Short mmCIF file of C-alpha atoms and ligand atoms in Angstrom, two decimals:
data_model
loop_
_atom_site.label_atom_id
_atom_site.label_comp_id
_atom_site.label_asym_id
_atom_site.label_seq_id
_atom_site.Cartn_x
_atom_site.Cartn_y
_atom_site.Cartn_z
CA MET M 1 38.65 -39.76 -38.20
CA ARG M 2 40.37 -40.77 -40.92
CA THR M 3 42.68 -37.39 -40.97
CA THR M 4 44.61 -38.93 -37.44
CA LEU M 5 45.17 -41.72 -39.67
CA LEU M 6 46.30 -40.27 -42.60
CA LEU M 7 48.58 -38.77 -40.00
CA LEU M 8 49.24 -41.63 -38.28
CA LEU M 9 50.26 -43.30 -41.31
CA LEU M 10 52.61 -40.66 -42.46
CA VAL M 11 54.73 -39.93 -39.35
CA GLY M 12 54.84 -44.12 -39.08
CA LEU M 13 56.07 -43.59 -43.20
CA GLY M 14 58.47 -40.80 -41.87
CA SER M 15 59.69 -42.68 -39.28
CA THR M 16 60.63 -45.87 -41.67
CA PRO M 17 64.67 -44.75 -42.24
CA CYS M 18 65.10 -44.65 -38.60
CA ALA M 19 64.23 -48.60 -38.93
CA ALA M 20 67.66 -49.05 -37.18
CA VAL M 21 65.84 -47.59 -33.43
CA GLU M 22 62.49 -49.24 -34.13
CA PRO M 23 61.00 -50.85 -30.79
CA PRO M 24 60.46 -54.60 -30.91
CA ALA M 25 57.23 -55.75 -32.02
CA TRP M 26 56.79 -58.39 -29.03
CA LYS M 27 56.50 -58.59 -25.74
CA ALA M 28 58.05 -61.01 -23.05
CA GLY M 29 57.42 -61.73 -18.89
CA VAL M 30 59.03 -64.98 -17.11
CA ALA M 31 58.77 -66.13 -14.22
CA SER M 32 59.98 -69.31 -12.03
CA VAL M 33 58.85 -71.36 -8.66
CA VAL M 34 60.06 -73.94 -6.72
CA ILE M 35 57.92 -76.98 -6.43
CA THR M 36 59.91 -79.26 -4.16
CA PRO M 37 57.94 -81.47 -2.09
CA LYS M 38 57.82 -79.92 1.24
CA THR M 39 57.94 -83.27 3.10
CA ASN M 40 59.55 -86.15 1.69
CA MET M 41 56.82 -89.01 -0.31
CA TRP M 42 56.44 -91.46 -2.88
CA MET M 43 59.03 -90.81 -6.01
CA ALA M 44 57.32 -91.32 -9.17
CA GLY M 45 58.95 -92.39 -13.08
CA TYR M 46 60.33 -96.34 -11.36
CA ALA M 47 57.90 -99.02 -10.10
CA SER M 48 60.16 -100.84 -8.19
CA ARG M 49 61.06 -98.00 -5.69
CA THR M 50 60.55 -99.56 -1.79
CA ASN M 51 60.45 -96.14 -0.42
CA THR M 52 59.81 -92.86 -0.19
CA SER M 53 62.21 -90.25 -1.01
CA GLN M 54 64.96 -88.65 1.59
CA GLY M 55 66.15 -85.46 0.91
CA LYS M 56 66.85 -83.52 -2.49
CA PHE M 57 69.85 -83.00 -4.79
CA HIS M 58 68.23 -79.77 -5.78
CA ASP M 59 65.29 -77.99 -5.90
CA LEU M 60 61.99 -78.71 -9.17
CA HIS M 61 61.30 -75.70 -10.54
CA ALA M 62 58.31 -74.61 -12.97
CA LYS M 63 58.72 -72.01 -14.81
CA ALA M 64 56.36 -70.21 -17.38
CA LEU M 65 56.94 -67.66 -20.35
CA VAL M 66 54.56 -65.01 -21.98
CA LEU M 67 55.10 -64.33 -25.12
CA GLU M 68 52.89 -61.53 -26.84
CA ASP M 69 52.35 -60.43 -30.22
CA ALA M 70 52.23 -57.08 -32.05
CA HIS M 71 48.80 -57.45 -32.32
CA GLY M 72 48.49 -58.44 -28.41
CA THR M 73 48.47 -62.50 -28.82
CA ARG M 74 49.41 -64.46 -25.77
CA MET M 75 51.13 -67.64 -25.66
CA VAL M 76 52.06 -69.15 -22.15
CA MET M 77 54.97 -72.24 -21.61
CA VAL M 78 54.26 -73.55 -19.16
CA THR M 79 57.37 -75.67 -18.27
CA LEU M 80 58.19 -78.69 -15.05
CA ASP M 81 60.52 -80.60 -13.51
CA LEU M 82 58.24 -83.32 -12.79
CA ILE M 83 57.21 -86.83 -14.94
CA GLY M 84 54.23 -85.55 -16.43
CA VAL M 85 51.38 -83.47 -16.93
CA PRO M 86 47.96 -85.21 -15.67
CA GLN M 87 45.28 -84.35 -17.71
CA ALA M 88 43.07 -82.90 -15.06
CA LEU M 89 46.03 -80.06 -14.62
CA ARG M 90 45.80 -79.36 -18.20
CA HIS M 91 41.99 -79.88 -17.86
CA ALA M 92 42.58 -77.44 -14.50
CA LEU M 93 44.68 -75.05 -15.88
CA GLU M 94 43.51 -74.65 -19.37
CA ARG M 95 40.17 -73.09 -17.25
CA ARG M 96 41.94 -70.99 -15.29
CA ALA M 97 43.82 -69.28 -17.59
CA ARG M 98 39.75 -68.68 -19.33
CA GLU M 99 39.09 -67.73 -16.69
CA GLN M 100 41.34 -65.37 -15.42
CA TRP M 101 43.07 -64.29 -18.44
CA LYS M 102 40.79 -64.67 -21.44
CA LEU M 103 43.73 -67.25 -22.88
CA ALA M 104 42.28 -69.45 -25.09
CA PRO M 105 43.48 -73.17 -24.88
CA GLU M 106 45.44 -73.25 -27.82
CA HIS M 107 48.06 -70.65 -26.85
CA LEU M 108 48.43 -72.71 -23.02
CA LEU M 109 51.55 -75.27 -23.72
CA LEU M 110 52.38 -77.37 -20.70
CA ASN M 111 55.73 -79.42 -20.99
CA ALA M 112 57.26 -81.74 -18.25
CA SER M 113 60.95 -82.12 -18.65
CA HIS M 114 59.89 -85.90 -17.07
CA THR M 115 62.50 -86.61 -14.22
CA HIS M 116 62.38 -90.05 -12.37
CA SER M 117 63.30 -88.35 -9.35
CA GLY M 118 60.34 -85.46 -8.34
CA PRO M 119 57.14 -86.73 -6.65
CA GLU M 120 54.19 -89.00 -7.74
CA PHE M 121 51.20 -86.74 -7.40
CA ARG M 122 49.18 -88.63 -10.24
CA VAL M 123 45.91 -89.98 -9.42
CA GLY M 124 46.36 -94.29 -10.18
CA ARG M 125 49.72 -94.58 -9.87
CA LEU M 126 51.64 -94.91 -6.42
CA PRO M 127 53.76 -98.54 -6.95
CA GLY M 128 54.00 -98.50 -3.31
CA TRP M 129 50.22 -97.94 -2.90
CA PRO M 130 47.85 -101.38 -3.05
CA ASP M 131 45.92 -101.63 -6.46
CA PHE M 132 47.10 -97.78 -7.61
CA GLN M 133 44.75 -96.04 -4.26
CA PRO M 134 45.92 -92.61 -4.01
CA SER M 135 48.21 -90.98 -1.12
CA PRO M 136 46.32 -87.71 0.85
CA LEU M 137 50.11 -86.65 0.37
CA SER M 138 50.44 -87.19 -3.43
CA ASP M 139 46.40 -85.53 -3.59
CA GLN M 140 47.72 -82.30 -1.25
CA TYR M 141 50.87 -81.98 -3.67
CA GLY M 142 48.56 -81.85 -6.65
CA ALA M 143 46.75 -79.58 -5.38
CA GLN M 144 49.18 -77.08 -4.22
CA LEU M 145 50.97 -77.16 -7.74
CA GLU M 146 47.74 -76.22 -9.20
CA ALA M 147 47.39 -72.97 -7.50
CA GLN M 148 51.51 -72.39 -8.19
CA LEU M 149 51.52 -72.52 -11.58
CA ALA M 150 48.34 -70.58 -12.11
CA LYS M 151 50.31 -68.23 -9.94
CA LEU M 152 53.37 -68.39 -12.11
CA ILE M 153 51.09 -67.50 -15.30
CA GLY M 154 49.83 -64.43 -13.55
CA ASP M 155 53.06 -63.24 -12.68
CA ALA M 156 54.95 -64.56 -15.90
CA LEU M 157 52.04 -61.80 -17.37
CA LYS M 158 52.53 -59.35 -14.87
CA ALA M 159 56.28 -58.92 -16.13
CA LEU M 160 55.78 -58.70 -19.93
CA ALA M 161 58.26 -56.26 -20.62
CA PRO M 162 59.06 -55.52 -25.10
CA ALA M 163 62.00 -58.27 -25.81
CA ARG M 164 63.64 -59.35 -29.12
CA VAL M 165 62.64 -63.18 -29.46
CA SER M 166 64.27 -65.34 -31.72
CA TYR M 167 66.03 -69.01 -32.93
CA ALA M 168 69.07 -70.95 -32.69
CA SER M 169 70.17 -74.56 -32.60
CA ALA M 170 72.63 -76.33 -32.31
CA ARG M 171 73.14 -80.21 -31.38
CA CYS M 172 74.25 -82.61 -28.40
CA GLY M 173 75.03 -86.03 -27.48
CA PHE M 174 74.70 -88.33 -25.06
CA ALA M 175 70.87 -89.06 -25.90
CA MET M 176 71.37 -93.02 -26.97
CA ASN M 177 68.08 -95.50 -28.50
CA ARG M 178 67.66 -97.79 -25.69
CA ARG M 179 65.58 -100.84 -27.23
CA LEU M 180 68.08 -103.14 -28.36
CA PRO M 181 67.30 -105.88 -30.64
CA THR M 182 67.78 -109.56 -28.75
CA PRO M 183 66.85 -113.10 -30.22
CA THR M 184 63.86 -113.05 -27.45
CA GLY M 185 62.57 -109.11 -28.65
CA TYR M 186 63.44 -105.90 -27.74
CA ALA M 187 65.36 -105.48 -24.74
CA ASN M 188 65.80 -102.10 -22.39
CA SER M 189 69.65 -101.40 -23.34
CA PRO M 190 71.82 -99.53 -25.79
CA ASN M 191 71.42 -99.24 -29.16
CA PRO M 192 73.82 -96.87 -31.13
CA GLU M 193 72.95 -98.37 -34.23
CA GLY M 194 69.41 -97.14 -33.23
CA PRO M 195 67.56 -93.93 -34.49
CA VAL M 196 68.12 -90.18 -32.89
CA ASP M 197 66.64 -86.90 -32.80
CA HIS M 198 69.99 -84.72 -31.40
CA ALA M 199 68.60 -81.23 -32.04
CA VAL M 200 68.10 -78.97 -29.34
CA PRO M 201 66.25 -76.36 -30.67
CA VAL M 202 66.55 -72.88 -28.37
CA LEU M 203 64.48 -69.79 -28.56
CA ARG M 204 66.04 -67.11 -26.91
CA VAL M 205 64.71 -63.62 -25.53
CA ASP M 206 66.74 -60.53 -25.35
CA ASP M 207 65.34 -57.26 -23.93
CA PRO M 208 65.78 -54.17 -26.60
CA ALA M 209 69.03 -53.75 -25.93
CA GLY M 210 70.09 -57.24 -26.43
CA LYS M 211 70.48 -58.34 -23.09
CA LEU M 212 69.80 -62.00 -22.72
CA ARG M 213 66.63 -62.45 -20.40
CA ALA M 214 64.98 -66.05 -21.05
CA VAL M 215 65.94 -69.52 -23.11
CA VAL M 216 64.03 -72.30 -23.42
CA PHE M 217 65.98 -75.67 -25.50
CA GLY M 218 64.51 -78.67 -25.84
CA TYR M 219 66.23 -82.33 -26.36
CA ALA M 220 65.09 -85.53 -26.96
CA CYS M 221 65.94 -87.40 -24.19
CA HIS M 222 64.13 -89.76 -20.98
CA ASN M 223 65.59 -87.31 -18.34
CA THR M 224 66.84 -90.98 -15.92
CA THR M 225 69.87 -90.45 -15.59
CA LEU M 226 69.31 -91.34 -11.86
CA ALA M 227 67.07 -93.32 -10.05
CA LEU M 228 68.24 -92.90 -6.36
CA TYR M 229 65.65 -91.18 -3.23
CA LYS M 230 66.49 -87.85 -3.33
CA PHE M 231 64.14 -85.57 -5.44
CA CYS M 232 66.36 -83.85 -8.29
CA GLY M 233 65.76 -82.38 -11.87
CA ASP M 234 68.20 -84.82 -13.51
CA TYR M 235 70.13 -83.96 -16.26
CA ALA M 236 67.60 -81.13 -17.51
CA GLY M 237 67.53 -79.82 -14.83
CA PHE M 238 71.45 -79.57 -14.09
CA ALA M 239 71.34 -77.95 -17.54
CA GLN M 240 69.21 -75.33 -16.06
CA GLN M 241 70.90 -74.39 -13.00
CA THR M 242 74.08 -74.69 -15.18
CA LEU M 243 72.66 -72.06 -17.70
CA GLU M 244 71.30 -69.62 -14.76
CA ALA M 245 74.15 -69.90 -13.35
CA ALA M 246 76.93 -68.58 -16.01
CA HIS M 247 74.29 -65.89 -17.14
CA PRO M 248 72.91 -64.42 -13.96
CA GLY M 249 69.25 -62.97 -13.91
CA VAL M 250 68.21 -65.20 -16.33
CA THR M 251 65.09 -68.00 -17.09
CA ALA M 252 66.52 -70.81 -18.40
CA LEU M 253 63.16 -73.45 -18.84
CA PHE M 254 63.58 -76.91 -20.13
CA MET M 255 60.97 -78.30 -22.60
CA ALA M 256 61.45 -82.14 -22.82
CA GLY M 257 61.33 -83.77 -27.05
CA CYS M 258 59.91 -87.20 -28.60
CA GLY M 259 62.85 -89.15 -25.97
CA GLY M 260 60.62 -91.73 -25.84
CA ASP M 261 62.75 -94.72 -26.81
CA GLN M 262 65.73 -93.13 -25.81
CA ASN M 263 68.08 -93.10 -22.77
CA PRO M 264 71.09 -90.61 -21.09
CA TYR M 265 74.27 -93.24 -21.51
CA PRO M 266 75.93 -93.78 -19.37
CA ARG M 267 73.82 -93.19 -16.07
CA GLY M 268 72.79 -93.79 -12.79
CA THR M 269 75.35 -91.71 -10.50
CA VAL M 270 74.61 -88.15 -9.47
CA GLU M 271 78.16 -87.27 -11.21
CA LEU M 272 76.26 -88.51 -14.82
CA ALA M 273 73.06 -86.37 -14.09
CA GLU M 274 75.24 -82.93 -13.67
CA HIS M 275 78.09 -84.12 -16.24
CA HIS M 276 75.07 -84.62 -18.99
CA GLY M 277 73.34 -81.44 -17.84
CA ARG M 278 76.67 -79.82 -18.49
CA THR M 279 77.00 -80.92 -22.02
CA LEU M 280 73.34 -79.73 -22.88
CA ALA M 281 74.02 -76.58 -21.15
CA LEU M 282 77.16 -75.83 -23.72
CA ALA M 283 74.93 -77.32 -26.66
CA VAL M 284 72.70 -74.74 -25.28
CA GLU M 285 75.56 -71.98 -25.40
CA ALA M 286 76.70 -73.29 -29.09
CA ALA M 287 73.55 -72.44 -30.43
CA LEU M 288 73.65 -68.78 -28.61
CA LEU M 289 76.90 -67.93 -31.07
CA PRO M 290 76.24 -67.63 -34.17
CA LYS M 291 73.27 -64.76 -35.29
CA PRO M 292 70.11 -66.49 -34.34
CA THR M 293 66.73 -65.81 -36.59
CA PRO M 294 64.49 -62.60 -35.57
CA LEU M 295 60.99 -64.06 -34.76
CA THR M 296 58.52 -61.93 -36.86
CA GLY M 297 55.08 -61.94 -37.62
CA LYS M 298 51.67 -63.42 -35.58
CA LEU M 299 51.48 -65.91 -32.39
CA LYS M 300 49.00 -68.72 -33.71
CA GLY M 301 47.74 -71.79 -31.91
CA ALA M 302 45.62 -74.54 -32.62
CA TYR M 303 44.98 -77.66 -30.73
CA ALA M 304 43.23 -80.71 -30.70
CA THR M 305 42.36 -83.85 -29.39
CA VAL M 306 43.46 -87.04 -31.30
CA ASN M 307 40.92 -90.52 -29.96
CA LEU M 308 43.73 -93.47 -30.25
CA ASP M 309 41.54 -96.20 -30.09
CA TYR M 310 43.08 -99.42 -28.01
CA ALA M 311 43.76 -102.75 -29.15
CA THR M 312 41.04 -105.36 -28.60
CA PRO M 313 41.34 -105.74 -24.70
CA PRO M 314 41.74 -108.81 -23.30
CA SER M 315 38.75 -110.46 -22.01
CA ARG M 316 37.24 -110.49 -18.64
CA GLU M 317 38.78 -114.15 -18.53
CA GLU M 318 42.23 -113.88 -19.09
CA PHE M 319 42.11 -110.29 -16.70
CA ALA M 320 41.52 -112.64 -14.50
CA ARG M 321 44.06 -115.26 -15.13
CA ARG M 322 46.74 -112.78 -15.06
CA ALA M 323 45.29 -111.84 -11.53
CA GLN M 324 46.84 -114.50 -10.71
CA SER M 325 50.01 -113.97 -12.09
CA LYS M 326 53.20 -114.23 -10.06
CA ASP M 327 54.01 -110.33 -11.49
CA ARG M 328 53.12 -108.16 -8.85
CA TYR M 329 52.26 -105.18 -11.21
CA GLU M 330 50.30 -107.45 -14.03
CA ALA M 331 48.73 -109.15 -11.58
CA GLN M 332 48.09 -105.37 -10.10
CA HIS M 333 47.27 -104.07 -13.32
CA ALA M 334 44.55 -107.17 -14.26
CA ARG M 335 42.29 -106.42 -10.84
CA HIS M 336 42.11 -102.39 -10.93
CA MET M 337 40.29 -103.34 -14.96
CA LEU M 338 38.71 -106.44 -13.53
CA ALA M 339 37.49 -104.17 -10.98
CA ARG M 340 36.79 -101.16 -13.78
CA ILE M 341 34.22 -103.71 -15.82
CA GLU M 342 32.15 -104.19 -12.95
CA ARG M 343 32.37 -100.51 -12.17
CA ASP M 344 31.57 -100.10 -15.53
CA GLY M 345 30.15 -102.16 -16.96
CA ALA M 346 32.91 -102.08 -20.16
CA LEU M 347 36.82 -100.69 -20.50
CA PRO M 348 37.11 -97.38 -22.93
CA ALA M 349 38.15 -98.37 -25.92
CA SER M 350 40.03 -95.34 -26.74
CA TYR M 351 41.95 -91.93 -24.77
CA PRO M 352 41.58 -88.20 -26.13
CA CYS M 353 45.70 -87.72 -26.86
CA PRO M 354 46.31 -84.10 -26.71
CA VAL M 355 48.17 -82.43 -30.08
CA GLN M 356 49.31 -78.38 -30.53
CA VAL M 357 50.87 -76.64 -33.21
CA LEU M 358 52.06 -72.92 -32.82
CA ARG M 359 53.54 -70.35 -34.99
CA LEU M 360 55.96 -68.31 -33.48
CA GLY M 361 56.28 -65.63 -36.35
CA LYS M 362 56.60 -66.58 -39.44
CA GLU M 363 59.59 -68.24 -38.80
CA LEU M 364 59.19 -70.93 -36.43
CA THR M 365 56.46 -73.98 -35.75
CA LEU M 366 56.74 -75.34 -32.76
CA ILE M 367 54.79 -79.15 -32.41
CA ALA M 368 53.75 -80.09 -28.99
CA LEU M 369 52.74 -83.96 -28.82
CA GLY M 370 50.83 -85.50 -26.11
CA GLY M 371 52.79 -88.58 -23.96
CA GLU M 372 55.72 -90.39 -23.80
CA THR M 373 56.34 -89.77 -27.93
CA VAL M 374 59.16 -92.23 -29.11
CA VAL M 375 61.44 -90.05 -31.83
CA ASP M 376 60.09 -91.51 -34.95
CA TYR M 377 57.85 -88.62 -34.73
CA SER M 378 59.89 -85.72 -34.54
CA LEU M 379 62.22 -87.30 -37.45
CA ARG M 380 59.25 -88.20 -39.75
CA LEU M 381 57.05 -84.51 -38.43
CA LYS M 382 60.31 -82.27 -39.46
CA LYS M 383 61.22 -83.83 -42.61
CA GLU M 384 57.22 -83.96 -43.45
CA LEU M 385 56.99 -80.07 -42.50
CA ALA M 386 60.46 -78.60 -44.07
CA GLY M 387 59.02 -77.68 -47.04
CA ALA M 388 56.77 -75.14 -44.72
CA GLY M 389 59.69 -72.56 -44.95
CA ALA M 390 59.72 -72.21 -41.08
CA ALA M 391 62.25 -74.17 -38.32
CA VAL M 392 60.07 -77.30 -37.22
CA TRP M 393 60.68 -77.71 -33.25
CA VAL M 394 58.27 -80.97 -32.15
CA ALA M 395 58.07 -81.83 -28.45
CA GLY M 396 56.99 -84.62 -26.27
CA TYR M 397 55.76 -84.63 -23.13
CA SER M 398 53.00 -82.20 -23.91
CA ASN M 399 49.57 -81.26 -22.55
CA ASP M 400 48.90 -84.75 -20.87
CA VAL M 401 51.71 -87.19 -19.98
CA MET M 402 49.42 -90.63 -19.62
CA GLY M 403 52.51 -92.87 -21.31
CA TYR M 404 54.26 -94.05 -24.63
CA ILE M 405 53.09 -92.75 -27.52
CA PRO M 406 55.21 -95.67 -30.21
CA SER M 407 55.12 -95.84 -33.66
CA THR M 408 54.11 -97.85 -36.12
CA ARG M 409 56.98 -99.48 -36.23
CA VAL M 410 57.83 -99.52 -32.05
CA LEU M 411 54.52 -100.94 -32.16
CA LEU M 412 54.73 -103.54 -34.01
CA GLU M 413 58.06 -104.37 -32.88
CA GLY M 414 57.08 -104.75 -29.79
CA GLY M 415 59.04 -104.53 -25.99
CA TYR M 416 58.65 -101.93 -23.66
CA GLU M 417 57.40 -98.37 -25.18
CA ALA M 418 55.38 -100.39 -27.63
CA GLY M 419 52.16 -102.02 -24.76
CA GLY M 420 54.81 -103.72 -21.33
CA ALA M 421 54.95 -100.48 -19.96
CA MET M 422 50.80 -100.22 -19.90
CA ARG M 423 50.72 -102.19 -16.81
CA TYR M 424 52.25 -99.84 -14.15
CA SER M 425 48.77 -97.82 -15.43
CA ALA M 426 45.77 -97.83 -14.11
CA THR M 427 44.52 -95.62 -17.10
CA HIS M 428 45.03 -97.72 -19.85
CA PRO M 429 43.42 -101.55 -20.39
CA GLY M 430 46.48 -102.38 -22.72
CA PRO M 431 47.81 -101.24 -25.97
CA TRP M 432 46.93 -98.92 -28.89
CA SER M 433 45.84 -100.14 -31.86
CA ALA M 434 48.48 -99.47 -34.54
CA THR M 435 46.50 -96.78 -36.17
CA LEU M 436 48.15 -94.42 -33.83
CA GLU M 437 50.95 -92.95 -35.83
CA THR M 438 48.53 -92.46 -38.83
CA ARG M 439 46.20 -90.67 -36.83
CA LEU M 440 48.58 -88.47 -34.30
CA ILE M 441 50.68 -87.22 -38.24
CA GLY M 442 47.00 -86.46 -39.64
CA ARG M 443 45.55 -84.50 -37.20
CA ILE M 444 49.07 -82.85 -37.00
CA HIS M 445 48.68 -82.06 -40.49
CA GLU M 446 45.50 -80.73 -40.50
CA LEU M 447 46.21 -78.26 -37.49
CA HIS M 448 49.50 -76.88 -39.98
CA ASP M 449 47.69 -76.32 -43.09
CA GLN M 450 45.08 -74.62 -40.64
CA LEU M 451 47.04 -72.05 -38.99
CA ARG M 452 49.45 -71.31 -43.28
CA ARG M 453 45.22 -70.55 -44.08
CA ASP M 454 44.94 -68.13 -41.07
ZN1 LIG H 18 59.05 -92.44 -19.84
#
């Protein structure tokens, strides 16, 4: 036994001068599936819609990339042209991935593009239905999606083949801060002076001969150029489509960043969505030009949920008063909360928000945050983790998109992302407590340190 090992070592050493033909240490597999609803249904993202969808501009996709390091550790990234990832979907896929492929939850990343031109399939979020009642169509879609995603992951695993994996980045400028200070508070309006994150991180996967097979690219901007009645991936869908048309055979996957307070401007037409998509695709092309940084070493992941406290919710009397409000969203939210108090005795005090840290070799750290994180999170994490020697990619809209995750700054400033949006949700009794940024960032640092020690 020992002799064989020694012999193997010697053979291995003997082969080092020919390192130029060394096989790649990685394996990668990619798969894609159309997830456009087959029938028209309520669309997600704008509570003011009054009708169901009427056809499509193009198909919505779910895509999976599986990476395997030299030690056989696997990581699966799934990207979705959808509004978000419901908690129940995350739990179901986690369970399936563990049972079917022995994949650890920390090695599964689900990210939604947050297109507002996809189907509404989240429990309790149907604007056109009274008091957040689910519709049979949305339930059916959700169940079908879960099955499709499980098959998708299986397909990507079957496609595993030797690959070279590297990192690059570029910049793209159409995202603008959308929190404009006015004398009466923060308005949802372009604010050219507000913080932005214009980075376009790119993970590229090539075959051993150097032929491009897949690109994953990120951007921190609401996927809301459009507010129409046709299914569409919005700018992120057009960016993926443009890249796949320019590189036949390549799969392009979009990963939404911390764009909770960022909008694409100008907006409103399908031409503008296409234009922004092409602009972002060009930024990805620019990132592909210089020599990328090859990723070397192990895949490692850490995953946790952070219990984010709500600020003290309104009293039963206050909800009863709001239930009579002329604002139908406020009234609907209050009625729902009163019914929950009746049913459960009390409203929940906190919500478990997922955070995930992935090391893709020594050169890249990918942080995936739950909810609609505002841009402060990516700017802060990139600054604070810069000293660790790896590029830092921060994704939002990952693993459970339960609502906005404001920073302390945004929470104190007030406005839509600070808590105004909570009344559109059946989940949250009201705004978060101001402890959320400290808790989330603290936990991410712990996970990050843990991976560096392992
Ligand atoms: Zn949003």
